[in-house]
Tab-separated table of C-alpha atoms in Angstrom:
chain	number	residue	atom	x	y	z
O	10	MET	CA	-42.126	140.869	28.328
O	11	ASN	CA	-38.721	142.666	28.560
O	12	ARG	CA	-37.602	145.458	30.901
O	13	SER	CA	-38.428	147.716	27.986
O	14	GLY	CA	-41.807	146.876	27.786
O	15	ILE	CA	-42.098	145.293	24.350
O	16	VAL	CA	-42.990	141.813	23.608
O	17	ARG	CA	-41.479	139.160	21.658
O	18	GLY	CA	-43.910	136.786	20.232
O	19	GLY	CA	-42.630	133.718	17.243
O	20	ILE	CA	-44.714	133.198	14.530
O	21	LEU	CA	-43.898	129.156	13.580
O	22	GLY	CA	-45.625	128.671	9.703
O	23	LEU	CA	-45.583	131.235	6.814
O	24	GLY	CA	-48.823	130.079	5.310
O	25	GLY	CA	-51.829	132.023	5.335
O	26	VAL	CA	-52.382	132.382	9.295
O	27	GLY	CA	-48.877	133.305	9.838
O	28	HIS	CA	-49.140	136.026	7.535
O	29	LEU	CA	-52.062	137.380	9.802
O	30	GLY	CA	-50.327	136.760	12.855
O	31	VAL	CA	-46.553	138.362	11.911
O	32	MET	CA	-49.444	141.143	10.394
O	33	ILE	CA	-51.605	141.879	13.660
O	34	ALA	CA	-48.041	141.387	15.953
O	35	LYS	CA	-46.546	143.660	14.333
O	36	ALA	CA	-49.836	146.359	14.152
O	37	MET	CA	-49.888	145.750	18.386
O	38	GLY	CA	-45.823	147.231	18.251
O	39	HIS	CA	-44.753	143.320	18.969
O	40	HIS	CA	-41.345	142.605	18.815
O	41	VAL	CA	-41.905	139.312	15.976
O	42	THR	CA	-39.728	136.765	15.020
O	43	MET	CA	-41.106	134.066	12.055
O	44	ILE	CA	-39.958	130.844	12.818
O	45	SER	CA	-39.712	128.321	9.424
O	46	SER	CA	-37.975	124.871	9.069
O	47	SER	CA	-35.724	126.492	6.028
O	48	ASP	CA	-34.616	130.279	4.321
O	49	LYS	CA	-36.854	129.684	1.741
O	50	LYS	CA	-39.654	132.568	3.277
O	51	ARG	CA	-37.046	134.933	5.030
O	52	GLU	CA	-37.211	137.273	2.096
O	53	GLU	CA	-40.838	137.007	2.057
O	54	ALA	CA	-41.088	137.764	5.899
O	55	MET	CA	-38.150	139.509	5.756
O	56	GLU	CA	-39.044	142.411	3.696
O	57	HIS	CA	-43.030	141.983	2.904
O	58	LEU	CA	-44.291	140.680	6.027
O	59	HIS	CA	-41.457	143.420	8.250
O	60	ALA	CA	-40.884	140.420	10.846
O	61	ASP	CA	-38.049	141.301	12.964
O	62	ALA	CA	-36.094	138.239	12.983
O	63	TYR	CA	-36.157	134.710	11.016
O	64	LEU	CA	-35.335	131.821	13.054
O	65	VAL	CA	-34.222	128.570	11.124
O	66	SER	CA	-35.249	125.681	13.331
O	67	SER	CA	-33.243	123.304	11.086
O	68	ASP	CA	-30.330	126.060	12.719
O	69	GLU	CA	-29.591	124.138	15.750
O	70	ALA	CA	-27.093	126.975	17.008
O	71	ALA	CA	-29.574	129.347	16.072
O	72	MET	CA	-32.297	127.458	17.772
O	73	ALA	CA	-29.962	126.892	21.077
O	74	GLU	CA	-28.691	130.801	20.849
O	75	ALA	CA	-33.141	131.874	21.167
O	76	VAL	CA	-33.287	129.725	23.687
O	77	ASP	CA	-36.021	131.957	26.676
O	78	SER	CA	-36.621	134.639	24.159
O	79	LEU	CA	-40.022	134.547	23.089
O	80	ASP	CA	-43.510	135.583	25.471
O	81	TYR	CA	-45.590	133.674	23.763
O	82	ILE	CA	-45.277	131.546	19.540
O	83	LEU	CA	-48.309	131.344	17.327
O	84	ASP	CA	-48.480	128.015	16.068
O	85	THR	CA	-49.618	127.905	12.765
O	86	VAL	CA	-48.610	125.011	11.156
O	87	PRO	CA	-51.431	122.263	10.184
O	88	ALA	CA	-48.560	119.107	9.996
O	89	LEU	CA	-48.491	117.274	13.043
O	90	HIS	CA	-44.795	118.706	14.165
O	91	PRO	CA	-42.411	118.606	17.216
O	92	LEU	CA	-43.545	120.862	19.643
O	93	ASP	CA	-40.324	120.586	22.391
O	94	ILE	CA	-37.845	122.432	20.577
O	95	TYR	CA	-40.750	125.426	20.153
O	96	ILE	CA	-41.342	125.227	24.003
O	97	SER	CA	-37.610	125.453	24.611
O	98	LEU	CA	-38.045	129.357	23.314
O	99	LEU	CA	-40.677	130.335	25.415
O	100	LYS	CA	-39.802	132.761	28.639
O	101	ALA	CA	-40.710	131.498	32.093
O	102	GLN	CA	-44.413	132.463	31.545
O	103	GLY	CA	-44.498	132.023	28.085
O	104	ARG	CA	-47.566	131.088	25.841
O	105	MET	CA	-47.366	128.283	23.446
O	106	LEU	CA	-50.986	129.287	21.238
O	107	LEU	CA	-52.285	126.788	18.388
O	108	VAL	CA	-54.403	127.454	16.147
O	109	VAL	CA	-53.904	124.585	13.699
O	110	ALA	CA	-55.725	121.089	14.454
O	111	PRO	CA	-52.838	118.567	13.345
O	112	PRO	CA	-54.496	114.863	11.699
O	113	ARG	CA	-53.371	113.395	14.711
O	114	PRO	CA	-52.568	113.663	18.821
O	115	LEU	CA	-49.954	116.063	19.930
O	116	ASP	CA	-46.567	115.211	21.082
O	117	PHE	CA	-44.588	116.592	23.582
O	118	ILE	CA	-42.898	115.993	26.794
O	119	ALA	CA	-45.105	117.566	29.547
O	120	SER	CA	-42.499	118.302	32.282
O	121	HIS	CA	-41.095	120.772	29.734
O	122	LEU	CA	-43.962	123.103	30.326
O	123	ILE	CA	-44.759	122.476	34.280
O	124	LEU	CA	-40.688	122.979	35.263
O	125	GLY	CA	-39.893	125.447	32.552
O	126	LYS	CA	-43.398	127.381	33.836
O	127	LYS	CA	-44.237	127.988	30.185
O	128	ASP	CA	-48.076	128.076	29.699
O	129	GLY	CA	-49.986	125.853	27.239
O	130	GLY	CA	-52.638	127.296	27.237
O	131	GLU	CA	-55.971	125.452	27.206
O	132	PHE	CA	-57.193	122.918	24.830
O	133	ASP	CA	-60.508	123.731	23.818
O	134	GLY	CA	-62.140	123.571	20.384
O	135	GLU	CA	-65.171	122.673	18.729
O	136	HIS	CA	-66.057	119.852	16.171
O	137	GLU	CA	-68.766	119.211	14.060
O	138	GLY	CA	-70.772	116.161	15.591
O	139	TYR	CA	-69.509	115.937	18.751
O	140	GLY	CA	-70.245	119.517	20.505
O	141	ARG	CA	-67.839	121.548	22.241
O	142	VAL	CA	-64.896	120.268	23.801
O	143	ALA	CA	-62.711	122.210	26.651
């Protein structure tokens, strides 16, 4: 949250869960940045879902400018993808919220969370046949 009290959130991935993430965050009064790997969904995010900003993760200059700018990122991408480039976008005490289950273990450098004072949240969930995992 910045001095004006506005919460700045990033939504990573614009599929079904990403759509809901943008709509809920906007309804809560958050400043929403849609994050995508390409420019393909910019119009949908900005015109139809009313995101406040659109960030293309393959644009190195734009990503560098956005470092330490978000209070949280809601990651809705179900495929395996690097997390480190997104963790850098979080402010100190920022939160990375994963609402997906990639097919392989997550890959990120833990010191980016620890030294940047970023919160990776809790790794918590349930899997059929295995019961509760926490």
